[in-house]
């Protein structure tokens, strides 16, 4: 290590596995931005289910070990590479990705993954935008190609992506139905764009949804837990309806015949498949949402860096999401 290089606290993963492989270290070198990179002093970082899949080694993309998890940070620009013109030291920003990892006091990011954080949003809210809102926007506008007047069911609507999907769908003129597993979750869903909410822990909630939507069915389902819900989803769809799979934690048996009469589709979505141009398009729409005021992240559980293993445990096993989980680094 070069003498005089500044050090920071960061979470490091040396082997894939359970939450216990997340190690807090206080002697990690602060990266130096080059070319089109910026260095961000991290104030808050989003915790996403995908972070746990990557950490366990079961995800399609495996980082080189050791690595620091974390994609969406919010903070202040500390330094910029020589080719960066859009940002300067002191700017408030949020990211959709990082190079060096977000579970750290400082994070390196490519300038095209960095976006201005308006003054009206705090850093906690800034850390709740990157993965959730960009994923929800891609799912609704790019994958489902929703049109104003259509009906969307957000299946699992009280977490980060779910709340984002409700807010976006409502802003774009859709009829929005949501589900949540707790009373608090249901309240949050109704406060953030849903016209109706259902408790997905109730045995007969699918019947209640069917009763609400009538014969026609729903045009689009944004699905957070496909391994549990996909078969039911296919029966709720309208003719030409589409299920957008945002999350799944295992296999499920479905009857393909359920797609035939309705000519329905099952479409997977992965944010990291977006092109640079698509990211810019999503960013422009979401920046407008921040300025107008319909994009309002709801913050859920908050953890210090020391409690990151607990955060990873809770995001998978807690009884019901209520807002976006974040790590605080201040």
CSV table of C-alpha atoms in Angstrom, one decimal:
chain,number,residue,atom,x,y,z
A,1,UNK,CA,0.0,0.0,0.0
A,2,UNK,CA,1.4,3.4,-1.0
A,3,UNK,CA,2.5,5.4,2.0
A,4,UNK,CA,0.3,8.3,2.9
A,5,UNK,CA,-2.7,6.8,1.2
A,6,UNK,CA,-5.8,7.7,3.1
A,7,UNK,CA,-7.9,4.9,4.7
A,8,UNK,CA,-11.6,4.4,5.3
A,9,UNK,CA,-14.1,2.0,6.9
A,10,UNK,CA,-15.8,-0.4,4.4
A,11,UNK,CA,-17.5,-3.8,4.3
A,12,UNK,CA,-15.4,-6.4,2.5
A,13,UNK,CA,-16.4,-9.9,1.3
A,14,UNK,CA,-13.6,-12.4,1.0
A,15,UNK,CA,-15.8,-15.5,0.2
A,16,UNK,CA,-19.3,-16.0,-1.0
A,17,UNK,CA,-21.8,-17.2,1.7
A,18,UNK,CA,-24.3,-16.1,4.3
A,19,UNK,CA,-24.5,-12.6,6.0
A,20,UNK,CA,-21.6,-13.6,8.2
A,21,UNK,CA,-19.1,-13.1,5.3
A,22,UNK,CA,-19.7,-9.3,5.5
A,23,UNK,CA,-16.6,-8.0,7.3
A,24,UNK,CA,-16.2,-4.5,8.5
A,25,UNK,CA,-12.6,-3.3,8.0
A,26,UNK,CA,-11.2,0.1,9.0
A,27,UNK,CA,-7.9,0.0,6.9
A,28,UNK,CA,-9.3,0.0,3.3
A,29,UNK,CA,-7.6,2.4,1.0
A,30,UNK,CA,-9.8,5.3,-0.3
A,31,UNK,CA,-9.9,5.0,-4.1
A,32,UNK,CA,-8.6,7.8,-6.3
A,33,UNK,CA,-10.9,8.8,-9.3
A,34,UNK,CA,-9.4,8.7,-12.8
A,35,UNK,CA,-10.7,9.7,-16.2
A,36,UNK,CA,-14.6,9.6,-16.1
A,37,UNK,CA,-14.8,8.5,-12.4
A,38,UNK,CA,-15.9,10.4,-9.3
A,39,UNK,CA,-15.2,9.8,-5.7
A,40,UNK,CA,-18.3,10.2,-3.4
A,41,UNK,CA,-18.2,10.7,0.4
A,42,UNK,CA,-21.1,8.3,1.2
A,43,UNK,CA,-23.9,9.5,3.5
A,44,UNK,CA,-26.3,6.6,3.0
A,45,UNK,CA,-26.4,3.5,0.8
A,46,UNK,CA,-29.4,1.4,-0.3
A,47,UNK,CA,-29.6,-2.3,0.7
A,48,UNK,CA,-31.3,-4.3,-2.0
A,49,UNK,CA,-32.2,-8.0,-2.2
A,50,UNK,CA,-29.8,-8.4,-5.2
A,51,UNK,CA,-27.0,-7.5,-2.8
A,52,UNK,CA,-27.7,-10.7,-0.8
A,53,UNK,CA,-27.9,-12.8,-4.0
A,54,UNK,CA,-24.5,-11.5,-5.1
A,55,UNK,CA,-23.0,-12.0,-1.7
A,56,UNK,CA,-24.2,-15.7,-1.5
A,57,UNK,CA,-22.6,-16.4,-4.9
A,58,UNK,CA,-25.9,-17.6,-6.5
A,59,UNK,CA,-26.4,-14.6,-8.8
A,60,UNK,CA,-25.7,-14.6,-12.5
A,61,UNK,CA,-22.9,-12.0,-12.0
A,62,UNK,CA,-20.1,-12.8,-9.6
A,63,UNK,CA,-17.7,-10.0,-8.6
A,64,UNK,CA,-14.0,-10.8,-8.2
A,65,UNK,CA,-13.2,-11.4,-4.5
A,66,UNK,CA,-12.6,-9.6,-2.3
A,67,UNK,CA,-15.3,-6.9,-3.0
A,68,UNK,CA,-17.4,-4.3,-1.3
A,69,UNK,CA,-21.2,-4.6,-1.9
A,70,UNK,CA,-23.6,-1.7,-2.6
A,71,UNK,CA,-24.8,-0.1,-5.8
A,72,UNK,CA,-26.9,2.9,-4.9
A,73,UNK,CA,-25.3,5.5,-2.7
A,74,UNK,CA,-26.1,9.1,-1.9
A,75,UNK,CA,-23.5,11.6,-0.8
A,76,UNK,CA,-21.2,14.5,-1.7
A,77,UNK,CA,-18.6,14.6,-4.5
A,78,UNK,CA,-15.2,14.5,-2.9
A,79,UNK,CA,-13.0,14.5,-6.0
A,80,UNK,CA,-13.4,14.0,-9.8
A,81,UNK,CA,-11.3,12.4,-12.5
A,82,UNK,CA,-9.6,14.6,-15.2
A,83,UNK,CA,-12.3,13.9,-17.8
A,84,UNK,CA,-15.3,14.7,-15.6
A,85,UNK,CA,-17.2,17.9,-16.5
A,86,UNK,CA,-20.7,17.4,-15.2
A,87,UNK,CA,-19.8,17.3,-11.5
A,88,UNK,CA,-17.5,19.1,-9.1
A,89,UNK,CA,-16.4,18.7,-5.5
A,90,UNK,CA,-19.3,19.5,-3.1
A,91,UNK,CA,-22.1,18.4,-5.4
A,92,UNK,CA,-25.0,16.4,-3.9
A,93,UNK,CA,-25.5,13.2,-5.9
A,94,UNK,CA,-26.9,9.7,-6.0
A,95,UNK,CA,-25.8,6.7,-8.0
A,96,UNK,CA,-27.3,3.7,-9.9
A,97,UNK,CA,-24.1,1.8,-9.6
A,98,UNK,CA,-20.6,2.0,-8.1
A,99,UNK,CA,-17.2,0.7,-9.1
A,100,UNK,CA,-15.7,0.2,-5.7
A,101,UNK,CA,-18.8,-0.6,-3.7
A,102,UNK,CA,-21.3,1.5,-1.7
A,103,UNK,CA,-21.0,-0.1,1.8
A,104,UNK,CA,-18.1,2.2,2.6
A,105,UNK,CA,-17.3,5.7,3.7
A,106,UNK,CA,-16.2,6.6,0.2
A,107,UNK,CA,-17.3,5.1,-3.2
A,108,UNK,CA,-15.9,5.4,-6.7
A,109,UNK,CA,-18.5,5.6,-9.5
A,110,UNK,CA,-18.4,6.2,-13.3
A,111,UNK,CA,-19.8,9.6,-14.0
A,112,UNK,CA,-22.6,8.3,-16.3
A,113,UNK,CA,-24.0,6.4,-13.3
A,114,UNK,CA,-24.1,9.5,-11.1
A,115,UNK,CA,-27.1,11.9,-10.9
A,116,UNK,CA,-27.8,15.2,-9.2
A,117,UNK,CA,-29.8,14.9,-6.0
A,118,UNK,CA,-32.2,17.8,-5.7
A,119,UNK,CA,-32.1,19.9,-2.4
A,120,UNK,CA,-35.7,18.8,-1.5
A,121,UNK,CA,-34.6,15.2,-1.0
A,122,UNK,CA,-32.3,14.2,1.8
A,123,UNK,CA,-29.4,11.7,1.6
A,124,UNK,CA,-31.5,8.8,3.0
A,125,UNK,CA,-34.0,9.4,0.2
A,126,UNK,CA,-31.2,9.7,-2.3
A,127,UNK,CA,-30.0,6.3,-1.3
A,128,UNK,CA,-33.5,4.9,-2.0
A,129,UNK,CA,-33.7,6.0,-5.7
A,130,UNK,CA,-31.0,4.1,-7.7
A,131,UNK,CA,-32.0,0.5,-7.9
A,132,UNK,CA,-35.7,0.7,-6.9
A,133,UNK,CA,-36.9,3.6,-9.1
A,134,UNK,CA,-34.8,2.7,-12.1
A,135,UNK,CA,-35.9,-0.9,-11.9
A,136,UNK,CA,-39.5,0.0,-11.5
A,137,UNK,CA,-39.3,2.5,-14.4
A,138,UNK,CA,-37.7,-0.1,-16.6
A,139,UNK,CA,-40.3,-2.8,-15.6
A,140,UNK,CA,-43.3,-0.5,-16.3
A,141,UNK,CA,-42.3,1.7,-19.3
A,142,UNK,CA,-39.7,-0.4,-21.1
A,143,UNK,CA,-40.6,-4.1,-20.4
A,144,UNK,CA,-44.4,-3.8,-19.9
A,145,UNK,CA,-44.8,-0.8,-22.2
A,146,UNK,CA,-47.7,0.4,-20.0
A,147,UNK,CA,-50.3,2.8,-21.4
A,148,UNK,CA,-52.3,5.4,-19.5
A,149,UNK,CA,-55.7,3.9,-18.5
A,150,UNK,CA,-54.3,0.3,-18.0
A,151,UNK,CA,-54.6,-1.5,-14.7
A,152,UNK,CA,-51.4,-2.6,-12.9
A,153,UNK,CA,-51.1,-4.9,-9.9
A,154,UNK,CA,-47.9,-4.4,-7.9
A,155,UNK,CA,-47.5,-7.8,-6.2
A,156,UNK,CA,-45.4,-6.9,-3.2
A,157,UNK,CA,-45.8,-3.1,-3.2
A,158,UNK,CA,-44.5,-2.0,0.2
A,159,UNK,CA,-40.7,-2.3,-0.4
A,160,UNK,CA,-38.3,-0.1,-2.3
A,161,UNK,CA,-39.2,-1.3,-5.8
A,162,UNK,CA,-42.9,-1.7,-5.0
A,163,UNK,CA,-43.4,1.8,-3.7
A,164,UNK,CA,-41.4,3.2,-6.7
A,165,UNK,CA,-43.7,1.2,-9.0
A,166,UNK,CA,-46.9,2.6,-7.4
A,167,UNK,CA,-45.7,6.2,-7.6
A,168,UNK,CA,-44.5,5.9,-11.2
A,169,UNK,CA,-47.6,4.0,-12.4
A,170,UNK,CA,-49.9,6.6,-10.7
A,171,UNK,CA,-48.0,9.5,-12.3
A,172,UNK,CA,-48.3,7.8,-15.7
A,173,UNK,CA,-52.1,7.5,-15.5
A,174,UNK,CA,-52.6,3.9,-14.6
A,175,UNK,CA,-55.1,2.3,-12.2
A,176,UNK,CA,-52.9,1.0,-9.5
A,177,UNK,CA,-53.5,-2.1,-7.2
A,178,UNK,CA,-51.0,-3.1,-4.6
A,179,UNK,CA,-50.4,-5.9,-2.1
A,180,UNK,CA,-48.6,-5.9,1.2
A,181,UNK,CA,-48.3,-8.3,4.1
A,182,UNK,CA,-48.8,-6.0,7.1
A,183,UNK,CA,-51.2,-3.3,8.1
A,184,UNK,CA,-48.4,-0.7,8.1
A,185,UNK,CA,-47.3,-1.9,4.7
A,186,UNK,CA,-50.8,-1.6,3.3
A,187,UNK,CA,-51.1,2.0,4.6
A,188,UNK,CA,-47.8,3.0,3.0
A,189,UNK,CA,-49.0,1.5,-0.4
A,190,UNK,CA,-52.2,3.5,-0.3
A,191,UNK,CA,-50.3,6.7,0.6
A,192,UNK,CA,-48.0,6.2,-2.4
A,193,UNK,CA,-50.2,5.9,-5.4
A,194,UNK,CA,-52.3,2.8,-5.1
A,195,UNK,CA,-56.0,3.1,-5.6
A,196,UNK,CA,-56.6,-0.2,-3.7
A,197,UNK,CA,-54.5,-2.5,-1.6
A,198,UNK,CA,-54.8,-6.1,-0.6
A,199,UNK,CA,-53.2,-8.2,2.1
A,200,UNK,CA,-51.2,-11.0,0.5
A,201,UNK,CA,-51.1,-12.9,3.7
A,202,UNK,CA,-54.9,-13.4,3.7
A,203,UNK,CA,-55.8,-16.9,2.4
A,204,UNK,CA,-58.5,-15.5,0.0
A,205,UNK,CA,-56.8,-12.3,-1.2
A,206,UNK,CA,-56.6,-13.5,-4.8
A,207,UNK,CA,-60.4,-13.8,-4.8
A,208,UNK,CA,-60.7,-10.3,-3.5
A,209,UNK,CA,-58.4,-9.0,-6.3
A,210,UNK,CA,-60.5,-10.9,-8.9
A,211,UNK,CA,-63.7,-9.4,-7.4
A,212,UNK,CA,-62.2,-5.9,-7.7
A,213,UNK,CA,-60.9,-6.2,-11.3
A,214,UNK,CA,-63.9,-8.1,-12.6
A,215,UNK,CA,-64.0,-10.2,-15.8
A,216,UNK,CA,-61.4,-8.2,-17.7
A,217,UNK,CA,-58.4,-8.9,-15.4
A,218,UNK,CA,-55.3,-6.8,-14.9
A,219,UNK,CA,-53.2,-5.6,-17.8
A,220,UNK,CA,-49.8,-5.7,-16.1
A,221,UNK,CA,-48.5,-7.4,-12.9
A,222,UNK,CA,-45.1,-6.2,-11.4
A,223,UNK,CA,-44.0,-9.4,-9.6
A,224,UNK,CA,-41.6,-9.3,-6.7
A,225,UNK,CA,-41.8,-13.0,-5.6
A,226,UNK,CA,-42.5,-15.0,-8.8
A,227,UNK,CA,-41.6,-18.3,-7.2
A,228,UNK,CA,-44.7,-17.9,-5.0
A,229,UNK,CA,-47.1,-15.9,-7.1
A,230,UNK,CA,-46.6,-16.6,-10.8
A,231,UNK,CA,-49.3,-19.3,-11.2
A,232,UNK,CA,-51.9,-17.0,-9.6
A,233,UNK,CA,-50.6,-14.0,-11.6
A,234,UNK,CA,-51.4,-15.8,-14.9
A,235,UNK,CA,-55.0,-16.3,-13.9
A,236,UNK,CA,-55.4,-12.6,-13.0
A,237,UNK,CA,-54.2,-11.2,-16.3
A,238,UNK,CA,-56.4,-9.7,-19.0
A,239,UNK,CA,-56.1,-10.6,-22.7
A,240,UNK,CA,-52.6,-9.6,-23.8
A,241,UNK,CA,-51.7,-9.1,-20.2
A,242,UNK,CA,-48.1,-9.3,-19.1
A,243,UNK,CA,-46.3,-10.4,-15.9
A,244,UNK,CA,-43.0,-8.6,-15.3
A,245,UNK,CA,-40.7,-10.7,-13.1
A,246,UNK,CA,-38.7,-8.3,-10.9
A,247,UNK,CA,-37.9,-10.8,-8.2
A,248,UNK,CA,-37.9,-14.6,-7.7
A,249,UNK,CA,-36.2,-16.8,-5.0
A,250,UNK,CA,-36.6,-20.3,-6.5
A,251,UNK,CA,-38.6,-22.5,-8.9
A,252,UNK,CA,-42.4,-22.7,-9.3
A,253,UNK,CA,-44.7,-25.0,-11.3
A,254,UNK,CA,-47.0,-23.2,-13.8
A,255,UNK,CA,-49.4,-24.5,-16.4
A,256,UNK,CA,-48.3,-22.9,-19.7
A,257,UNK,CA,-51.9,-23.3,-21.0
A,258,UNK,CA,-52.8,-20.4,-18.7
A,259,UNK,CA,-50.9,-18.1,-21.1
A,260,UNK,CA,-52.6,-19.4,-24.3
A,261,UNK,CA,-56.2,-18.3,-24.4
A,262,UNK,CA,-55.2,-14.8,-23.1
A,263,UNK,CA,-52.0,-14.6,-25.2
A,264,UNK,CA,-50.3,-13.3,-22.1
A,265,UNK,CA,-46.6,-12.9,-21.6
A,266,UNK,CA,-44.1,-13.5,-18.8
A,267,UNK,CA,-41.2,-11.0,-19.1
A,268,UNK,CA,-38.1,-10.9,-16.9
A,269,UNK,CA,-36.4,-7.6,-16.1
A,270,UNK,CA,-32.8,-6.9,-15.1
A,271,UNK,CA,-31.7,-3.3,-14.5
A,272,UNK,CA,-28.1,-4.1,-15.5
A,273,UNK,CA,-29.3,-5.0,-19.0
A,274,UNK,CA,-30.2,-1.4,-19.6
A,275,UNK,CA,-28.0,0.5,-22.2
A,276,UNK,CA,-26.4,3.8,-21.3
A,277,UNK,CA,-29.1,5.6,-23.4
A,278,UNK,CA,-31.9,3.8,-21.5
A,279,UNK,CA,-30.4,4.8,-18.2
A,280,UNK,CA,-30.3,8.5,-19.4
A,281,UNK,CA,-33.9,8.2,-20.5
A,282,UNK,CA,-35.0,6.7,-17.1
A,283,UNK,CA,-32.9,9.4,-15.3
A,284,UNK,CA,-34.6,12.2,-17.2
A,285,UNK,CA,-38.1,10.9,-16.4
A,286,UNK,CA,-37.2,10.3,-12.7
A,287,UNK,CA,-35.5,13.8,-12.3
A,288,UNK,CA,-38.8,15.3,-13.5
A,289,UNK,CA,-40.6,13.2,-10.9
A,290,UNK,CA,-38.4,14.6,-8.2
A,291,UNK,CA,-38.9,18.2,-9.4
A,292,UNK,CA,-42.7,17.8,-9.7
A,293,UNK,CA,-42.9,15.9,-6.5
A,294,UNK,CA,-44.4,12.5,-7.3
A,295,UNK,CA,-41.1,10.8,-6.7
A,296,UNK,CA,-40.9,10.6,-2.9
A,297,UNK,CA,-38.8,7.7,-1.5
A,298,UNK,CA,-40.2,6.1,1.7
A,299,UNK,CA,-37.4,5.1,4.1
A,300,UNK,CA,-37.8,1.9,6.0
A,301,UNK,CA,-35.4,0.2,8.3
A,302,UNK,CA,-32.0,2.0,8.9
A,303,UNK,CA,-28.8,0.3,10.0
A,304,UNK,CA,-25.2,1.5,10.8
A,305,UNK,CA,-22.4,-0.1,8.9
A,306,UNK,CA,-21.7,-2.4,11.9
A,307,UNK,CA,-25.1,-4.0,11.6
A,308,UNK,CA,-24.9,-4.8,7.9
A,309,UNK,CA,-25.2,-8.6,8.5
A,310,UNK,CA,-28.5,-8.0,10.3
A,311,UNK,CA,-29.7,-5.9,7.4
A,312,UNK,CA,-29.0,-8.7,5.0
A,313,UNK,CA,-30.8,-11.1,7.2
A,314,UNK,CA,-33.8,-8.9,7.6
A,315,UNK,CA,-34.3,-7.9,4.0
A,316,UNK,CA,-34.8,-11.6,3.1
A,317,UNK,CA,-36.5,-12.9,6.2
A,318,UNK,CA,-38.5,-10.0,7.7
A,319,UNK,CA,-42.3,-10.4,7.8
A,320,UNK,CA,-43.2,-7.6,5.5
A,321,UNK,CA,-41.4,-4.6,3.9
A,322,UNK,CA,-42.3,-1.1,4.9
A,323,UNK,CA,-40.2,1.2,2.8
A,324,UNK,CA,-36.6,1.1,1.5
A,325,UNK,CA,-33.8,-0.4,3.7
A,326,UNK,CA,-30.7,1.7,4.0
A,327,UNK,CA,-27.3,1.8,5.6
A,328,UNK,CA,-26.3,5.1,7.3
A,329,UNK,CA,-22.6,6.2,7.0
A,330,UNK,CA,-22.7,9.6,8.6
